[in-house]
mmCIF file of C-alpha atoms in Angstrom:
data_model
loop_
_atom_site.group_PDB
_atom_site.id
_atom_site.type_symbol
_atom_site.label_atom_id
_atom_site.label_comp_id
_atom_site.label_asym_id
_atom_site.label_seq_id
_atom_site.Cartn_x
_atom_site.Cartn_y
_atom_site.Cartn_z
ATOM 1 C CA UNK G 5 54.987 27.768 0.399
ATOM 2 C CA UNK G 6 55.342 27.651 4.212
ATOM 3 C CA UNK G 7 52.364 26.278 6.200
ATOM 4 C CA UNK G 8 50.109 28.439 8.435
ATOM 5 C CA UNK G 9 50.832 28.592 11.999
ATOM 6 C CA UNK G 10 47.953 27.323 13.831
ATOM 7 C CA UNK G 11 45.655 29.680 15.771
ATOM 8 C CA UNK G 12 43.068 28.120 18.051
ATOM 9 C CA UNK G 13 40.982 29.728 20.975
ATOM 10 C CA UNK G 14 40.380 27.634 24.399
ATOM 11 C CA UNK G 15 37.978 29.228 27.227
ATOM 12 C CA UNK G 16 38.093 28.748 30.704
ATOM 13 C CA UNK G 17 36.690 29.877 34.136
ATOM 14 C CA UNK G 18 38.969 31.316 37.410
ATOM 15 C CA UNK G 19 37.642 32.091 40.680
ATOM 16 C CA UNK G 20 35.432 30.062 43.572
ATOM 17 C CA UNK G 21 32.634 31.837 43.229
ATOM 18 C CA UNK G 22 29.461 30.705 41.194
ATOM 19 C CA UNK G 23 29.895 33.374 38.692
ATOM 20 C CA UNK G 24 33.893 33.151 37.453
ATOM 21 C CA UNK G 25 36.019 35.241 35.546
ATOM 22 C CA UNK G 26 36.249 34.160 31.731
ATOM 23 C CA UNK G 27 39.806 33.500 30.415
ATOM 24 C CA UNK G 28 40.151 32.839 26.699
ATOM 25 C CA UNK G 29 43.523 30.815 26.267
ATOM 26 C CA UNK G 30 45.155 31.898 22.478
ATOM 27 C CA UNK G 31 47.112 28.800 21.360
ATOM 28 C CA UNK G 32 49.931 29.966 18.374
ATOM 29 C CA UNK G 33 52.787 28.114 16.653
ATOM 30 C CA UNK G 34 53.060 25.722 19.882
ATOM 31 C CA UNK G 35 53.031 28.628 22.401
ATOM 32 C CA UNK G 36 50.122 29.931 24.460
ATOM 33 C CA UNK G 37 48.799 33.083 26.415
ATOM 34 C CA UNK G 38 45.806 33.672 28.488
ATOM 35 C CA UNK G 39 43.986 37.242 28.449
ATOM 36 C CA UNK G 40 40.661 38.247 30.572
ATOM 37 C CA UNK G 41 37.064 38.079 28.424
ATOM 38 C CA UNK G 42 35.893 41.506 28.536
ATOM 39 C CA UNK G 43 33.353 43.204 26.987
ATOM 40 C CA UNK G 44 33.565 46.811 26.873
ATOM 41 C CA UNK G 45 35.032 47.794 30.525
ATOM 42 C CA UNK G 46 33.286 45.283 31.736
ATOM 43 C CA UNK G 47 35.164 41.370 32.438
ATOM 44 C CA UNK G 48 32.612 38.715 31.809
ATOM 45 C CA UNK G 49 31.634 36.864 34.473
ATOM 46 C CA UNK G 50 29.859 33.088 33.940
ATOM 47 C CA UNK G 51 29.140 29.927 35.558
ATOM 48 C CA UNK G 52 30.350 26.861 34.472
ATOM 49 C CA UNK G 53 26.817 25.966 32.828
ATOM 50 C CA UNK G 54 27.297 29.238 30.813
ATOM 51 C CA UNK G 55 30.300 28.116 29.493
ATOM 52 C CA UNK G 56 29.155 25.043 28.451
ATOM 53 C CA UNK G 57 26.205 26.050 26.887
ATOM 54 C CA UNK G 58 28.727 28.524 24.864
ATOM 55 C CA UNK G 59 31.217 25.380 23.699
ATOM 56 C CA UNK G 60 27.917 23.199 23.231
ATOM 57 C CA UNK G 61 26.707 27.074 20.959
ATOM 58 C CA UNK G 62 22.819 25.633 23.242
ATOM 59 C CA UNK G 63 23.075 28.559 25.036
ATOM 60 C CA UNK G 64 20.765 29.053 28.099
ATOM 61 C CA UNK G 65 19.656 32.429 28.198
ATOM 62 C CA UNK G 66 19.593 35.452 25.656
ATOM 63 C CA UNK G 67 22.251 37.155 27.653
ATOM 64 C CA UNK G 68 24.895 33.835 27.491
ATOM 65 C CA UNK G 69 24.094 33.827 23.467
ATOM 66 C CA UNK G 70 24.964 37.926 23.055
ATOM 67 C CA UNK G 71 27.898 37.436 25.030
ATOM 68 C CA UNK G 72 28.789 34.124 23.345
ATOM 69 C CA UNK G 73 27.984 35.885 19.528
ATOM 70 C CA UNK G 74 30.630 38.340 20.489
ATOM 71 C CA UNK G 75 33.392 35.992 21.991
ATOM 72 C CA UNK G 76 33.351 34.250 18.252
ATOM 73 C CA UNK G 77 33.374 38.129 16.734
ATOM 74 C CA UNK G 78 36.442 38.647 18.994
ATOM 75 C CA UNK G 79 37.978 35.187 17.681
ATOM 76 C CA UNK G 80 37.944 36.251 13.898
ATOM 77 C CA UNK G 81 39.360 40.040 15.120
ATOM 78 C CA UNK G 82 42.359 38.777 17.140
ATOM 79 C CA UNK G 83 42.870 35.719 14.492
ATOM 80 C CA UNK G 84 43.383 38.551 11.644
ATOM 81 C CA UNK G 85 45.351 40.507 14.025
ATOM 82 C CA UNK G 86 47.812 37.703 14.265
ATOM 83 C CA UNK G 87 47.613 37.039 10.781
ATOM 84 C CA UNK G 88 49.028 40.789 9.971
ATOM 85 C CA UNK G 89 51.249 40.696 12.788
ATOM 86 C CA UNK G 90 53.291 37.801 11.294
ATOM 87 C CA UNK G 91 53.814 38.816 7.893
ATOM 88 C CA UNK G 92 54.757 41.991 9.142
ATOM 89 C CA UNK G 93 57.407 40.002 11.619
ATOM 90 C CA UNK G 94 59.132 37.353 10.932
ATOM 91 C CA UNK G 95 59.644 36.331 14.716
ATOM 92 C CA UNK G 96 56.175 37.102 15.779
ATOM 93 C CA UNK G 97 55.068 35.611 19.140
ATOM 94 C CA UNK G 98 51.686 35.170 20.707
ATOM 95 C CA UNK G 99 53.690 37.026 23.723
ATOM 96 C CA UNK G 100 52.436 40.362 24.628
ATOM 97 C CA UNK G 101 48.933 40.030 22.338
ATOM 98 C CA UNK G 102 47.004 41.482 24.965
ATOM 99 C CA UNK G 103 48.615 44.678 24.543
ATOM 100 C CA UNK G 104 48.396 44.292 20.906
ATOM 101 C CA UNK G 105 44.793 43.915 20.317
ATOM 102 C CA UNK G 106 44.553 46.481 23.361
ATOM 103 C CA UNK G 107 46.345 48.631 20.574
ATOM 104 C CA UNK G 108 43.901 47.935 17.806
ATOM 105 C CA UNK G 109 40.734 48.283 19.563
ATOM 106 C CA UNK G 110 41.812 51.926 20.396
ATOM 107 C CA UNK G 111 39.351 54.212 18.704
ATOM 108 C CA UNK G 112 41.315 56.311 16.153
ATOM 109 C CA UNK G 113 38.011 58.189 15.793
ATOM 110 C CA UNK G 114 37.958 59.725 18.795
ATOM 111 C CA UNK G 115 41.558 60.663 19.008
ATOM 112 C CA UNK G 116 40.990 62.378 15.820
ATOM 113 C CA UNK G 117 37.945 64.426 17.739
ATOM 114 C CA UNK G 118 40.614 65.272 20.816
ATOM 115 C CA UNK G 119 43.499 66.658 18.666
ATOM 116 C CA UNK G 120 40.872 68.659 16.772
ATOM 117 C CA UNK G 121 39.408 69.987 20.307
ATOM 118 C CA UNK G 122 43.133 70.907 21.330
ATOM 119 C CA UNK G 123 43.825 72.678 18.147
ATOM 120 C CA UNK G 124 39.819 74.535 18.478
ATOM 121 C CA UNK G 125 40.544 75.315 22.034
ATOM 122 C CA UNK G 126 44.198 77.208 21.044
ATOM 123 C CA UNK G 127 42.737 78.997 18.232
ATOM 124 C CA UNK G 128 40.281 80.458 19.608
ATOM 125 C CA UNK G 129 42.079 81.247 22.875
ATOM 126 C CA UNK G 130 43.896 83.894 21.272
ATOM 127 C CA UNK G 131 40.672 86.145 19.989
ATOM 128 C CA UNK G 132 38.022 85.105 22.538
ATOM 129 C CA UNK G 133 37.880 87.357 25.416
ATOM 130 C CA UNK G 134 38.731 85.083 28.806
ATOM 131 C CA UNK G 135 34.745 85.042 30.020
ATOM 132 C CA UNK G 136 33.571 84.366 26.309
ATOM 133 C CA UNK G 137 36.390 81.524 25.861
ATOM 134 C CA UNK G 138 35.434 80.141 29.532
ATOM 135 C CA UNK G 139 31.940 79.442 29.060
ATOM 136 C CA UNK G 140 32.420 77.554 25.201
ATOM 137 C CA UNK G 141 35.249 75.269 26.432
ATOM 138 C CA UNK G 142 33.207 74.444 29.151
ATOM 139 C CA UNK G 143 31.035 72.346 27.231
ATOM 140 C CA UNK G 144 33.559 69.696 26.311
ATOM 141 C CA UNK G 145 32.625 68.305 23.214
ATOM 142 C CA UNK G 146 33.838 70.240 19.664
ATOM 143 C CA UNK G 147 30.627 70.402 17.944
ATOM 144 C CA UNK G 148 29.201 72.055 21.575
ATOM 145 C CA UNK G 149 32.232 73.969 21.733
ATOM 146 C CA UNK G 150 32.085 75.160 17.762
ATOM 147 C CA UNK G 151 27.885 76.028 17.924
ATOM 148 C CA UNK G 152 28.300 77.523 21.833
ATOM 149 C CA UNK G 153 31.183 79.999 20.224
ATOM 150 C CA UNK G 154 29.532 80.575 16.906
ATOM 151 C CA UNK G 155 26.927 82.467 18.915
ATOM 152 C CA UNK G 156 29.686 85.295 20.028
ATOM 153 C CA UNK G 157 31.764 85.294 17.090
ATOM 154 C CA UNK G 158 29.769 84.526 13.779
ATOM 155 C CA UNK G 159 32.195 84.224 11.651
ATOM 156 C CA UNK G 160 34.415 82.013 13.751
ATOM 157 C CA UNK G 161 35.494 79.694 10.730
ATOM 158 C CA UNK G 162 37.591 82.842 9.216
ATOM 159 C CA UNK G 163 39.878 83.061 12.145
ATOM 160 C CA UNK G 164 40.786 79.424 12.730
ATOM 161 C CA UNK G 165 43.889 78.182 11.233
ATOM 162 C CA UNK G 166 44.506 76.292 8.352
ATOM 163 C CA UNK G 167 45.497 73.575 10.362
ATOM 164 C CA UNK G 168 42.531 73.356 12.295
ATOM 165 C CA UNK G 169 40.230 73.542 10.040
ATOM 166 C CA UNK G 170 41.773 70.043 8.309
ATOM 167 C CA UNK G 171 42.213 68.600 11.348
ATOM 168 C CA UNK G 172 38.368 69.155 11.628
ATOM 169 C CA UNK G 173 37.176 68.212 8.296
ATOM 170 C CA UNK G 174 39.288 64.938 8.436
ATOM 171 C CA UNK G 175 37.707 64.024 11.611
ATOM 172 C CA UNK G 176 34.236 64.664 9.852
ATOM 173 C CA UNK G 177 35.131 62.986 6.900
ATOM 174 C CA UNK G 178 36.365 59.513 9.012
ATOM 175 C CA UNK G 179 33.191 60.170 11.544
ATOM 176 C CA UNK G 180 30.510 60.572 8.591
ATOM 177 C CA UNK G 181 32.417 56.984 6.797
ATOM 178 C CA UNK G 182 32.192 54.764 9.750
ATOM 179 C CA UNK G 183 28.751 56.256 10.620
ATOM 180 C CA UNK G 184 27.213 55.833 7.411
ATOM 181 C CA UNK G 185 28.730 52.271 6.176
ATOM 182 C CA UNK G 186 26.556 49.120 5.886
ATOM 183 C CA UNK G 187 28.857 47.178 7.576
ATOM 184 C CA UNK G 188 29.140 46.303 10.738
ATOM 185 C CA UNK G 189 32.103 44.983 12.283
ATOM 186 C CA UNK G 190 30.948 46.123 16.162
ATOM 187 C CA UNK G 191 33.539 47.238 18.674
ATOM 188 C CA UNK G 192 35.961 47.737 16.277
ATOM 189 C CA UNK G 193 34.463 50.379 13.617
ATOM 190 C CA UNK G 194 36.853 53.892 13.740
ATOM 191 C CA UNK G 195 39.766 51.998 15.403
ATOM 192 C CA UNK G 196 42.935 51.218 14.192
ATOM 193 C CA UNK G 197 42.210 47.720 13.043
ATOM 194 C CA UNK G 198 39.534 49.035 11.008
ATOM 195 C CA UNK G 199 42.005 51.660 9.143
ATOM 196 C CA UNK G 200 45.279 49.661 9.217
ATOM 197 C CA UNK G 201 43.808 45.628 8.844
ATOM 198 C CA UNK G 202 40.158 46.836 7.576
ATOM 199 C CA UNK G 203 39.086 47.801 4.855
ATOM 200 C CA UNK G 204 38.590 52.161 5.937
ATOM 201 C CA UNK G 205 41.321 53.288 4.251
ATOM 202 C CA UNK G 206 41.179 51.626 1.076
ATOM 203 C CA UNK G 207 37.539 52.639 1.039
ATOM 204 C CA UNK G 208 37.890 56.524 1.515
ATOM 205 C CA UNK G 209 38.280 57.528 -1.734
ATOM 206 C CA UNK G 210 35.515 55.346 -3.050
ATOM 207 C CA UNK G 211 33.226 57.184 -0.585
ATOM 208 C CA UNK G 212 34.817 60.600 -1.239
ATOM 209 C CA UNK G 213 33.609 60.007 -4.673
ATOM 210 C CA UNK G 214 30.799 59.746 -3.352
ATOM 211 C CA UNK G 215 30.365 62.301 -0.874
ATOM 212 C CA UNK G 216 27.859 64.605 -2.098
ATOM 213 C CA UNK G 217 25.322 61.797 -1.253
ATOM 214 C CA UNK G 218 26.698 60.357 1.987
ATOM 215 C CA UNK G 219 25.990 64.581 3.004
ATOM 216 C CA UNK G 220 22.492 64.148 2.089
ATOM 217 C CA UNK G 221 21.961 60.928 3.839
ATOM 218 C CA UNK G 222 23.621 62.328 6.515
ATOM 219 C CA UNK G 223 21.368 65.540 7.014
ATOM 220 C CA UNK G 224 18.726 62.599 7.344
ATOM 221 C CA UNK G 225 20.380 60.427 9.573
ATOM 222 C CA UNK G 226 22.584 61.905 12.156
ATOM 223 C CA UNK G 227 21.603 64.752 14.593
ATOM 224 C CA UNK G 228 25.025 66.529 14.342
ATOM 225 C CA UNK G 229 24.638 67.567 11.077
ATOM 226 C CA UNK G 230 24.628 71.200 11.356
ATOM 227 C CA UNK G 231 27.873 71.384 12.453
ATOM 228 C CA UNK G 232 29.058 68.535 10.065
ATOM 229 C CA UNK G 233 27.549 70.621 7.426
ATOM 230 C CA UNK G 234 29.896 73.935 8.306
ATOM 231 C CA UNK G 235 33.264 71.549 7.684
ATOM 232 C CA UNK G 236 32.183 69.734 4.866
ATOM 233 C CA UNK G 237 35.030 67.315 3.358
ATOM 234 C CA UNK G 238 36.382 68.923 0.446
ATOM 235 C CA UNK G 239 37.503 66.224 -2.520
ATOM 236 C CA UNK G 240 40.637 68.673 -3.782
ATOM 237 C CA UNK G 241 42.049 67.672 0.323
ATOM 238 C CA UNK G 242 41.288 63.768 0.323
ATOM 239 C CA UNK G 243 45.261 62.930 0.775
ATOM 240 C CA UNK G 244 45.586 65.516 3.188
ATOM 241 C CA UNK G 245 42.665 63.995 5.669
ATOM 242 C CA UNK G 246 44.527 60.321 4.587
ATOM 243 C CA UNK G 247 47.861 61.833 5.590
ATOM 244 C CA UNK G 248 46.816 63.034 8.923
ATOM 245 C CA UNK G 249 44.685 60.076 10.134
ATOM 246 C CA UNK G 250 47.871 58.101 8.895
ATOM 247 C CA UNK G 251 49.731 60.559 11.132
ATOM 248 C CA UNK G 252 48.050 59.857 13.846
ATOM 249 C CA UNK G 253 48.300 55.662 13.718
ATOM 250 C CA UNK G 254 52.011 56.552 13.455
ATOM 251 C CA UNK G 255 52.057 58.347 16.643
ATOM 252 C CA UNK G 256 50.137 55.750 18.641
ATOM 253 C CA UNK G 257 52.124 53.221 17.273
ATOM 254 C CA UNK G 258 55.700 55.367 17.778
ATOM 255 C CA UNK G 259 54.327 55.213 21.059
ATOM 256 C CA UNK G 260 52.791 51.505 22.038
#
C-alpha cells in the first residue's frame, strides 16, 4: 500500500504595517503554495503577537481565538479536499488549490435558488400582464417573488411548468436538509464540498424518509415556511431532485 503524501499547514504575516495580511503556506508531496487567510470576503489581518498566540493556541483576545478556531476548521476542509483530489488524480498537485477550494466553497444552495428564479421569472412572463409581472420580479428573492404574485394570480402553481416546479421543490428539499441538520460544518454547509466530499448526498434519502417530520419541525423553526409548505418535496421525485442538484455540480465543474 503506497504511503500518504504529507499535508502540513505553515502561517505567516506580509506587509509593514502593524496589522499584516495572513498567508497560510500548504506544504504537499514536497511542493508548496501560499493562498491569502480570508474569512468570508474579508482577508484577515493580524499582528505578529496574534499569530503567535494562534501557533502557541494562548490566544490573546476572543476575536484572535474565533478567527484562530476557524483557521484549524479550514485546515481539516482543504486537507479532505486534497485527500479526494488525489485519488481522483493520479498526478495531483498542490498547484492551482486556491481555485480549487474556491470551487468547493461555492454555495450549490444558492445556485439552486437562482436557476429556480430564472425558470419562475420565464414562466410567469408569459401569463402575467407587463405591470403585474414588473412589480413581483421586483422583489428579487423567489419566495417574495412566488407570495408577491400569488396575490394576482391564485392559482399560480397550475400554470408553471413541470420543470419549474422540480427545480423548486429540489431547491426546498436541499434548503430544508442543510437547514435542519445537527451538524455543523460552518462555511461550508449547501456547497459543493458538502454534496460531493460530505456527507449531503448520501444523506438525502435517509431524510426523505423522513420528511414528513423535518416539515413539521420546519413550520416551527424557519420563517419561510409558508412558501416551503406550497412546494413540498414529494418522495415518488427523490432521484429527480438528486439528478438535478447533480446536474448542476456538473455544470460548475464543466465550467471551473
Amino acid at each position: 500500500m503506497a504511503k500518504k503524501k504529507k499535508i502540513s499547514f505553515r502561517y505567516l504575516l506580509r506587509g509593514k504595517d502593524d496589522f499584516k495580511q495572513l498567508y497560510i503556506r500548504i506544504n504537499y508531496d514536497t511542493k508548496n503554495t501560499q493562498i491569502k487567510c480570508a474569512w468570508g470576503d474579508a482577508d484577515i489581518h493580524w499582528s505578529e503577537d496574534d499569530l503567535e498566540s494562534f501557533l502557541k493556541r494562548e490566544y490573546t483576545h476572543n476575536a484572535v481565538a474565533a478567527t484562530g478556531n476557524y483557521l484549524l476548521e479550514k485546515e481539516e476542509i482543504i486537507a479532505r479536499i486534497v485527500r479526494y483530489q488525489e485519488k481522483k488524480e493520479e498526478d495531483f498537485s498542490i498547484a492551482g488549490i486556491g481555485s480549487l477550494i474556491e470551487f468547493y466553497y461555492t454555495s450549490l444552495l444558492d445556485i439552486l435558488r437562482t436557476n429556480a428564479e430564472i425558470l419562475f421569472k420565464k414562466d410567469i412572463a408569459q401569463f402575467m400582464v407587463a405591470k403585474d409581472y414588473l412589480r413581483v420580479v421586483e422583489y428579487g428573492g423567489l419566495r417574495e417573488m412566488y407570495l408577491q404574485a400569488a396575490i394576482e394570480y391564485p392559482r399560480i402553481k397550475a400554470s408553471l411548468n413541470e420543470e419549474t416546479i422540480t427545480a423548486i421543490e429540489a431547491y426546498i428539499f436541499y434548503y430544508l436538509y442543510v437547514k435542519l441538520k445537527e451538524e455543523n460544518n460552518g462555511d461550508v454547509n449547501g456547497t459543493f464540498f458538502s454534496w460531493v466530499i460530505g456527507d449531503d448526498k448520501k444523506n438525502l434519502p435517509v431524510f426523505m424518509n423522513n420528511i414528513s417530520s423535518k416539515m413539521k419541525l420546519a413550520k416551527r423553526e424557519l420563517s419561510d415556511f409558508d412558501f416551503i409548505e406550497k412546494f413540498s418535496p414529494e418522495k415518488t421525485k427523490l432521484e429527480k431532485y438528486i439528478q438535478l442538484i447533480d446536474l448542476e455540480y456538473i455544470r460548475k465543474k464543466a465550467s471551473f
